[in-house]
Coordinates of C-alpha atoms and ligand atoms in Angstrom, one line a residue:
M1 CA 96.1 90.3 97.8
A2 CA 94.9 87.7 99.0
D3 CA 96.9 87.4 102.2
N4 CA 99.1 89.9 103.1
K5 CA 102.5 87.7 104.2
I6 CA 105.7 89.3 102.9
V7 CA 106.9 87.0 99.8
L8 CA 110.8 88.4 98.4
S9 CA 113.3 86.9 96.6
G10 CA 115.8 88.2 94.3
M11 CA 118.2 87.3 90.7
R12 CA 121.6 87.4 89.8
P13 CA 121.0 89.7 87.1
T14 CA 122.9 88.0 83.8
G15 CA 121.3 88.9 80.9
K16 CA 118.8 88.2 78.8
L17 CA 116.0 85.5 80.3
H18 CA 114.4 83.2 78.3
L19 CA 111.3 80.3 78.1
G20 CA 113.6 77.8 80.5
N21 CA 113.7 80.8 83.1
F22 CA 110.6 82.3 82.6
Y23 CA 108.9 77.7 83.4
G24 CA 111.4 77.6 85.7
A25 CA 111.6 80.9 88.3
L26 CA 109.3 83.7 86.2
K27 CA 105.8 81.9 85.9
N28 CA 105.5 80.8 90.5
W29 CA 106.9 84.9 90.9
V30 CA 103.7 86.5 88.3
E31 CA 101.2 84.1 90.4
L32 CA 102.5 84.6 93.9
Q33 CA 101.9 87.7 93.1
N34 CA 97.7 88.3 93.3
K35 CA 98.2 86.1 96.4
Y36 CA 100.5 88.0 98.2
N37 CA 103.1 91.0 99.2
C38 CA 105.5 90.0 97.5
Y39 CA 109.6 91.9 96.7
F40 CA 111.1 90.6 93.6
F41 CA 115.1 92.5 93.4
V42 CA 118.2 91.7 90.8
A43 CA 120.4 91.2 92.7
D44 CA 123.4 92.8 91.0
L45 CA 125.3 92.5 94.9
H46 CA 125.6 89.5 94.8
S47 CA 127.1 89.0 91.1
L48 CA 129.5 91.2 92.6
T49 CA 130.3 87.9 95.6
T50 CA 132.4 86.7 92.6
A51 CA 132.4 88.9 88.8
Y52 CA 133.2 91.9 90.7
Q53 CA 136.2 92.2 87.9
Q54 CA 133.7 91.7 85.2
T55 CA 131.0 95.1 85.9
E56 CA 131.1 96.5 82.0
N57 CA 127.5 95.2 82.0
L58 CA 126.8 94.8 85.3
A59 CA 124.0 98.2 84.7
A60 CA 123.2 97.0 81.3
N61 CA 122.1 93.1 82.5
S62 CA 120.1 95.1 85.0
E63 CA 118.4 96.6 83.1
A64 CA 117.7 94.2 80.8
M65 CA 116.8 91.9 83.8
L66 CA 114.1 94.3 84.8
I67 CA 112.3 94.6 81.0
D68 CA 112.2 90.7 81.2
W69 CA 110.7 90.2 84.5
L70 CA 107.8 93.2 82.7
T71 CA 108.0 91.1 79.4
A72 CA 106.8 87.6 82.0
G73 CA 103.7 89.4 83.7
L74 CA 105.0 90.8 87.0
D75 CA 102.8 94.1 87.1
P76 CA 103.6 96.5 89.7
Q77 CA 101.1 97.6 90.4
K78 CA 100.6 94.4 92.3
C79 CA 103.8 93.6 93.3
T80 CA 107.5 95.9 95.0
I81 CA 110.5 96.2 92.1
F82 CA 113.7 96.5 92.5
V83 CA 117.2 96.1 92.0
Q84 CA 119.6 95.6 95.2
S85 CA 122.2 98.2 95.7
D86 CA 119.1 100.9 94.8
V87 CA 118.9 100.8 98.6
P88 CA 121.5 100.9 100.8
E89 CA 119.5 100.1 103.9
I90 CA 120.3 96.4 103.2
S91 CA 124.2 97.1 102.8
E92 CA 124.0 98.6 106.2
L93 CA 122.3 95.7 107.4
N94 CA 125.2 93.2 106.1
T95 CA 127.7 94.9 107.7
L96 CA 125.7 94.2 110.6
L97 CA 124.3 91.3 110.1
G98 CA 128.3 90.7 109.5
M99 CA 129.6 91.7 113.1
I100 CA 127.2 88.6 114.7
T101 CA 128.0 85.5 111.5
P102 CA 130.2 82.8 112.9
L103 CA 132.7 82.4 110.3
G104 CA 132.0 78.2 110.9
W105 CA 128.8 78.6 109.0
L106 CA 130.5 80.6 106.5
L107 CA 133.3 77.7 106.2
R108 CA 130.7 75.0 106.0
N109 CA 128.2 76.4 104.1
P110 CA 128.3 73.9 101.0
T111 CA 127.5 75.6 98.0
Y112 CA 130.3 78.4 99.3
K113 CA 132.7 74.7 98.6
E114 CA 131.5 73.9 95.9
Q115 CA 130.9 77.2 94.0
I116 CA 135.0 77.8 95.2
Q117 CA 135.9 74.0 93.9
E118 CA 134.1 75.2 90.2
L119 CA 135.7 78.5 89.8
L120 CA 138.8 77.1 91.0
K121 CA 139.3 74.3 88.2
Q122 CA 137.7 77.4 85.7
K123 CA 140.5 79.1 87.0
Y124 CA 143.3 76.2 86.8
A125 CA 141.7 74.3 84.3
G126 CA 144.7 71.9 82.9
Q127 CA 147.0 74.0 84.9
L128 CA 147.4 72.7 88.0
D129 CA 146.5 68.7 89.9
E130 CA 143.8 67.8 91.9
K131 CA 146.4 67.5 94.8
S132 CA 147.2 71.5 94.2
L133 CA 143.7 72.3 93.4
G134 CA 142.9 70.8 96.8
E135 CA 145.3 72.5 98.9
K136 CA 144.3 75.8 97.8
L137 CA 141.1 74.8 98.3
A138 CA 141.4 73.3 101.8
S139 CA 143.3 77.2 102.8
I140 CA 141.2 79.4 103.9
A141 CA 143.0 82.3 101.7
G142 CA 142.5 79.9 99.0
D143 CA 143.2 81.1 96.1
E144 CA 143.4 85.8 95.6
E145 CA 141.5 86.5 92.4
I146 CA 138.5 84.4 94.1
S147 CA 138.2 84.2 98.0
C148 CA 137.2 87.1 98.6
F149 CA 135.6 88.4 101.7
G150 CA 132.5 89.4 100.0
F151 CA 132.3 85.6 98.1
L152 CA 132.6 84.1 100.9
G153 CA 129.9 86.7 102.7
Y154 CA 126.5 85.9 100.0
P155 CA 125.1 84.0 102.2
V156 CA 124.8 87.5 105.1
L157 CA 124.5 89.0 102.6
M158 CA 121.1 87.1 100.9
A159 CA 120.0 86.8 104.5
T160 CA 119.9 90.7 105.0
D161 CA 117.6 90.8 101.2
I162 CA 115.2 88.0 103.0
L163 CA 115.5 89.6 106.6
I164 CA 115.6 93.3 106.1
Q165 CA 112.0 92.9 104.1
Q166 CA 110.3 90.9 106.7
A167 CA 110.1 88.2 104.4
T168 CA 108.1 85.0 105.7
Y169 CA 108.0 83.0 102.5
V170 CA 111.2 83.2 100.0
P171 CA 110.6 81.2 96.5
V172 CA 113.7 79.5 95.6
G173 CA 115.2 76.5 94.3
K174 CA 116.1 73.8 96.5
D175 CA 120.2 74.7 95.6
Q176 CA 119.2 78.2 98.5
T177 CA 118.5 75.8 100.7
A178 CA 121.3 75.9 103.0
H179 CA 121.3 80.0 102.4
L180 CA 117.7 80.3 103.7
E181 CA 118.8 78.0 107.2
I182 CA 121.2 80.7 107.2
A183 CA 119.2 82.9 107.6
R184 CA 116.8 81.7 109.6
D185 CA 119.8 80.8 111.9
L186 CA 120.5 84.6 111.8
S187 CA 117.3 85.7 112.8
R188 CA 117.1 83.5 115.9
R189 CA 120.8 84.6 116.8
F190 CA 120.6 88.1 116.6
A191 CA 117.4 87.4 118.5
E192 CA 119.0 85.4 121.2
I193 CA 122.4 88.2 121.9
Y194 CA 119.8 91.6 122.3
G195 CA 117.2 89.7 123.5
Q196 CA 114.8 90.5 121.1
Q197 CA 113.3 89.2 118.6
V198 CA 113.4 91.5 115.1
F199 CA 113.1 89.2 111.9
T200 CA 110.6 87.6 110.5
E201 CA 112.4 84.3 110.5
P202 CA 111.6 83.5 106.6
Q203 CA 110.5 80.0 105.0
P204 CA 111.5 78.6 101.4
L205 CA 108.7 77.9 99.8
Y206 CA 109.7 75.1 96.8
T207 CA 107.0 74.6 94.1
T208 CA 107.3 71.8 91.1
V209 CA 108.4 73.3 88.5
A210 CA 108.6 73.2 84.9
R211 CA 111.7 72.5 83.1
V212 CA 111.5 73.1 79.4
P213 CA 114.4 71.8 77.0
G214 CA 116.2 73.9 74.8
I215 CA 115.4 73.5 70.5
D216 CA 118.3 70.7 70.3
G217 CA 116.7 68.8 73.7
R218 CA 120.4 70.1 75.7
K219 CA 119.4 72.1 78.5
M220 CA 118.4 75.4 77.8
S221 CA 121.0 77.9 77.4
K222 CA 121.9 80.9 75.5
S223 CA 125.5 79.8 75.2
Y224 CA 123.7 76.1 74.0
N225 CA 122.3 79.5 70.9
N226 CA 119.2 76.8 72.0
A227 CA 116.9 79.0 73.7
I228 CA 113.8 80.9 72.8
S229 CA 113.7 84.3 74.6
L230 CA 111.5 86.3 76.5
G231 CA 109.5 88.6 74.4
E232 CA 110.6 87.0 71.1
E233 CA 109.8 87.6 67.5
L234 CA 107.0 85.1 66.9
D235 CA 108.6 85.0 63.2
S236 CA 111.6 84.1 64.9
V237 CA 110.0 81.5 67.3
R238 CA 107.7 80.0 64.9
K239 CA 111.2 79.1 63.0
K240 CA 112.3 77.5 66.1
V241 CA 109.2 75.7 67.0
M242 CA 109.8 74.0 63.4
A243 CA 113.7 73.3 64.1
M244 CA 112.8 71.3 67.3
F245 CA 114.9 68.1 67.7
T246 CA 111.8 65.0 67.4
D247 CA 112.4 61.2 67.5
P248 CA 115.8 60.7 65.4
N249 CA 114.4 57.2 63.8
K250 CA 111.3 59.1 62.6
K251 CA 111.4 59.1 58.9
G252 CA 108.0 59.8 57.3
A253 CA 105.6 61.4 58.4
H254 CA 103.3 57.9 59.2
D255 CA 106.3 56.0 60.9
P256 CA 105.0 56.0 64.9
A257 CA 107.5 57.1 66.9
D258 CA 108.8 57.5 70.7
P259 CA 107.4 61.2 71.8
E260 CA 110.2 60.8 75.5
G261 CA 113.0 62.6 74.7
C262 CA 111.0 64.7 72.2
V263 CA 111.5 68.9 72.5
V264 CA 108.3 69.5 70.5
Y265 CA 106.2 67.1 73.0
A266 CA 108.3 68.2 75.9
F267 CA 106.8 71.7 75.5
H268 CA 103.2 69.5 74.7
K269 CA 102.9 69.0 77.9
I270 CA 102.8 73.1 79.1
Y271 CA 100.9 74.1 76.0
N272 CA 98.2 71.5 75.2
P273 CA 95.3 70.1 77.5
H274 CA 95.6 67.5 75.1
S275 CA 99.4 66.5 75.5
A276 CA 98.2 62.7 76.2
K277 CA 96.3 62.1 73.0
R278 CA 98.5 64.0 71.1
C279 CA 101.7 60.9 72.8
E280 CA 99.7 58.3 72.0
E281 CA 98.0 59.5 67.9
C282 CA 102.5 59.7 67.8
K283 CA 102.9 57.1 69.9
A284 CA 100.8 54.8 67.0
G285 CA 102.2 56.9 64.1
A286 CA 99.0 59.0 63.4
L287 CA 100.0 62.1 63.3
G288 CA 103.0 63.6 61.9
C289 CA 105.9 66.5 62.9
V290 CA 105.2 69.1 60.9
A291 CA 101.4 68.8 61.9
C292 CA 102.3 68.6 65.7
K293 CA 104.7 71.3 65.2
K294 CA 102.9 73.5 64.0
E295 CA 99.8 73.0 66.2
L296 CA 102.0 73.9 69.2
F297 CA 103.9 77.1 68.0
A298 CA 99.6 77.8 67.8
L299 CA 98.6 77.5 71.3
M300 CA 102.4 79.2 72.6
E301 CA 101.1 81.8 70.3
P302 CA 98.7 83.7 72.6
E303 CA 101.1 83.7 75.3
L304 CA 103.7 84.6 72.6
A305 CA 102.0 87.6 71.4
A306 CA 101.6 88.5 75.0
F307 CA 105.3 88.6 76.1
S308 CA 106.5 90.6 72.7
Q309 CA 104.2 93.4 73.2
R310 CA 104.8 93.8 76.4
R311 CA 108.8 93.4 76.0
K312 CA 107.9 96.4 72.8
I313 CA 106.4 98.8 75.8
F314 CA 108.7 98.6 78.6
E315 CA 111.8 98.5 76.0
N316 CA 110.2 101.4 74.1
D317 CA 109.9 103.6 77.0
K318 CA 112.4 103.8 79.3
T319 CA 110.8 106.5 81.4
Q320 CA 108.1 104.1 82.1
L321 CA 111.0 101.5 83.4
A322 CA 112.8 104.2 85.3
K323 CA 109.6 104.9 87.1
I324 CA 108.3 101.4 87.8
V325 CA 112.1 101.2 89.8
K326 CA 111.9 104.3 90.9
E327 CA 108.4 104.0 93.0
G328 CA 109.3 100.2 93.8
C329 CA 112.5 101.2 95.5
A330 CA 110.9 103.7 97.6
R331 CA 109.3 100.7 98.9
A332 CA 111.3 98.1 99.5
R333 CA 113.8 101.6 101.2
E334 CA 110.3 102.3 104.1
N335 CA 110.2 98.8 104.4
A336 CA 113.5 98.1 104.7
A337 CA 114.3 100.7 107.0
K338 CA 111.7 100.7 109.5
T339 CA 113.6 97.2 109.9
L340 CA 116.6 98.7 109.6
T341 CA 115.5 101.2 112.5
Q342 CA 114.8 98.4 115.1
V343 CA 117.6 97.1 114.6
K344 CA 120.3 99.4 116.1
R345 CA 117.5 100.3 118.7
V346 CA 117.8 96.7 120.0
M347 CA 121.7 97.3 119.3
R348 CA 121.6 100.5 121.1
I349 CA 123.8 102.0 118.0
I350 CA 121.1 104.5 117.7
H351 CA 121.7 107.4 119.4
Ligands
LIG401 N1 121.1 83.9 95.8 C1 120.2 84.3 94.4 C2 121.3 82.9 93.8 O1 121.3 83.5 93.3 C3 119.4 85.2 94.4 C4 119.6 85.8 96.1 C5 120.6 87.0 96.4 C6 118.5 85.8 96.8 N2 119.1 87.6 97.4 C7 118.5 86.5 97.8 C8 117.2 85.0 96.5 C9 117.1 86.7 98.4 C10 116.1 85.4 97.5 C11 115.9 86.0 98.4 O2 119.6 82.6 92.7

C-alpha cells in the first residue's frame, strides 16, 4: 500500500453486475486497493431507504454482489470487504448524527427531490396529473409509501458510512456530490457543536471511466437484455460479441463504414491498443465486421477467463466467501468502534 489514507465506497445490492458496472466503477476500485487502505461495502441498509417492501431478494443480492466484486478482482488480502448491516456501529452513529442534522439540509438535497419525483411518477403513472403530483411533492408528508424517515435520512446514513471509517477519499459518481457535501458539513457541524474535530473531512474521488454500451448499442442494462455479465462463460460472451450491433449501412465486408456508434468499436477502444488503426481500416472498407469481432473477442478473452475462473471459485466455495466477509466485517467494526467511542465521549454519553 503506497498510502495509508482510507478510501471507502459502497454499492446498493441490485443483483448481478455486468461489464458496464466493471468499467464504470469496479475497475477503479480494483486499482485503488493497491494504493490505499480501502473499505468496500454492500449498502444493504441503503436499499431499504426505497425498497423496504421488497426484501425477499435482499440477502441473495448482497451475496451475489460480493461474488461479483471478488470476480472483478477485489482482493480481501488488500482491501476490507463487508456488508453494511453487519456493522451495527453504523446504525448507532447514524442515530447520533441524525440528532444534529438540520431538516433543511435533507429537504434541500437535490437528489432527494429528484428521486421522490421519479418514485412518485412510477407509482402514479397515468393516474395523477402534473399538478397533483406537484402537490404531493411539495407536501412534507408527500406519499405515505414513498416519503419515509429513512428515505429523507439517506444522506445521513451515507455520511455515517464515510465518517465512521474516517475516509479521506470517496470514489463516487458525480450524482453523489450533494451527499458527500452533507457528509463534510456534518463533520464540521459536529466539531462546532461539541468543540472537537472527530471526523476526517472526506473528499470525492472522481475518475474518468470508460463507458461500454450494451451489445445492441443502448446503455448496458440487465433489463434490456443486452449485458455481458461479470464472469459469464466464454462461449456465451463469444456469441454476444459476434452479435454486437455495427454500422447498419455496412452490408459487405469491404464496404467502408462509420465506427462511431458501432458497439464493436466502442469495445476496441477499451481492449485494443491499436483501436485507432482499426478505426481507419473500417472507414476505408479494409476491415470486415467478422474479423473485427473475432479480434475483439481474442483481446477480451484473458480478462474474461480470469473473471469466470474467479467466479467459479467463489460460487463453489461459500465457506471461503463467508470467511472473507467475516474477516472484513471484523476489521470494519474495529475501525468503526474507535470512531464511535470517540464520538460518544465527546458527546458525553459514555457513563
Ligand atoms: N449512495 C450510494 C449509491 O446509491 C451507495 C452508498 C451508500 C455509498 N453509502 C455510501 C457510496 C458511502 C459511497 C460512500 O450508489
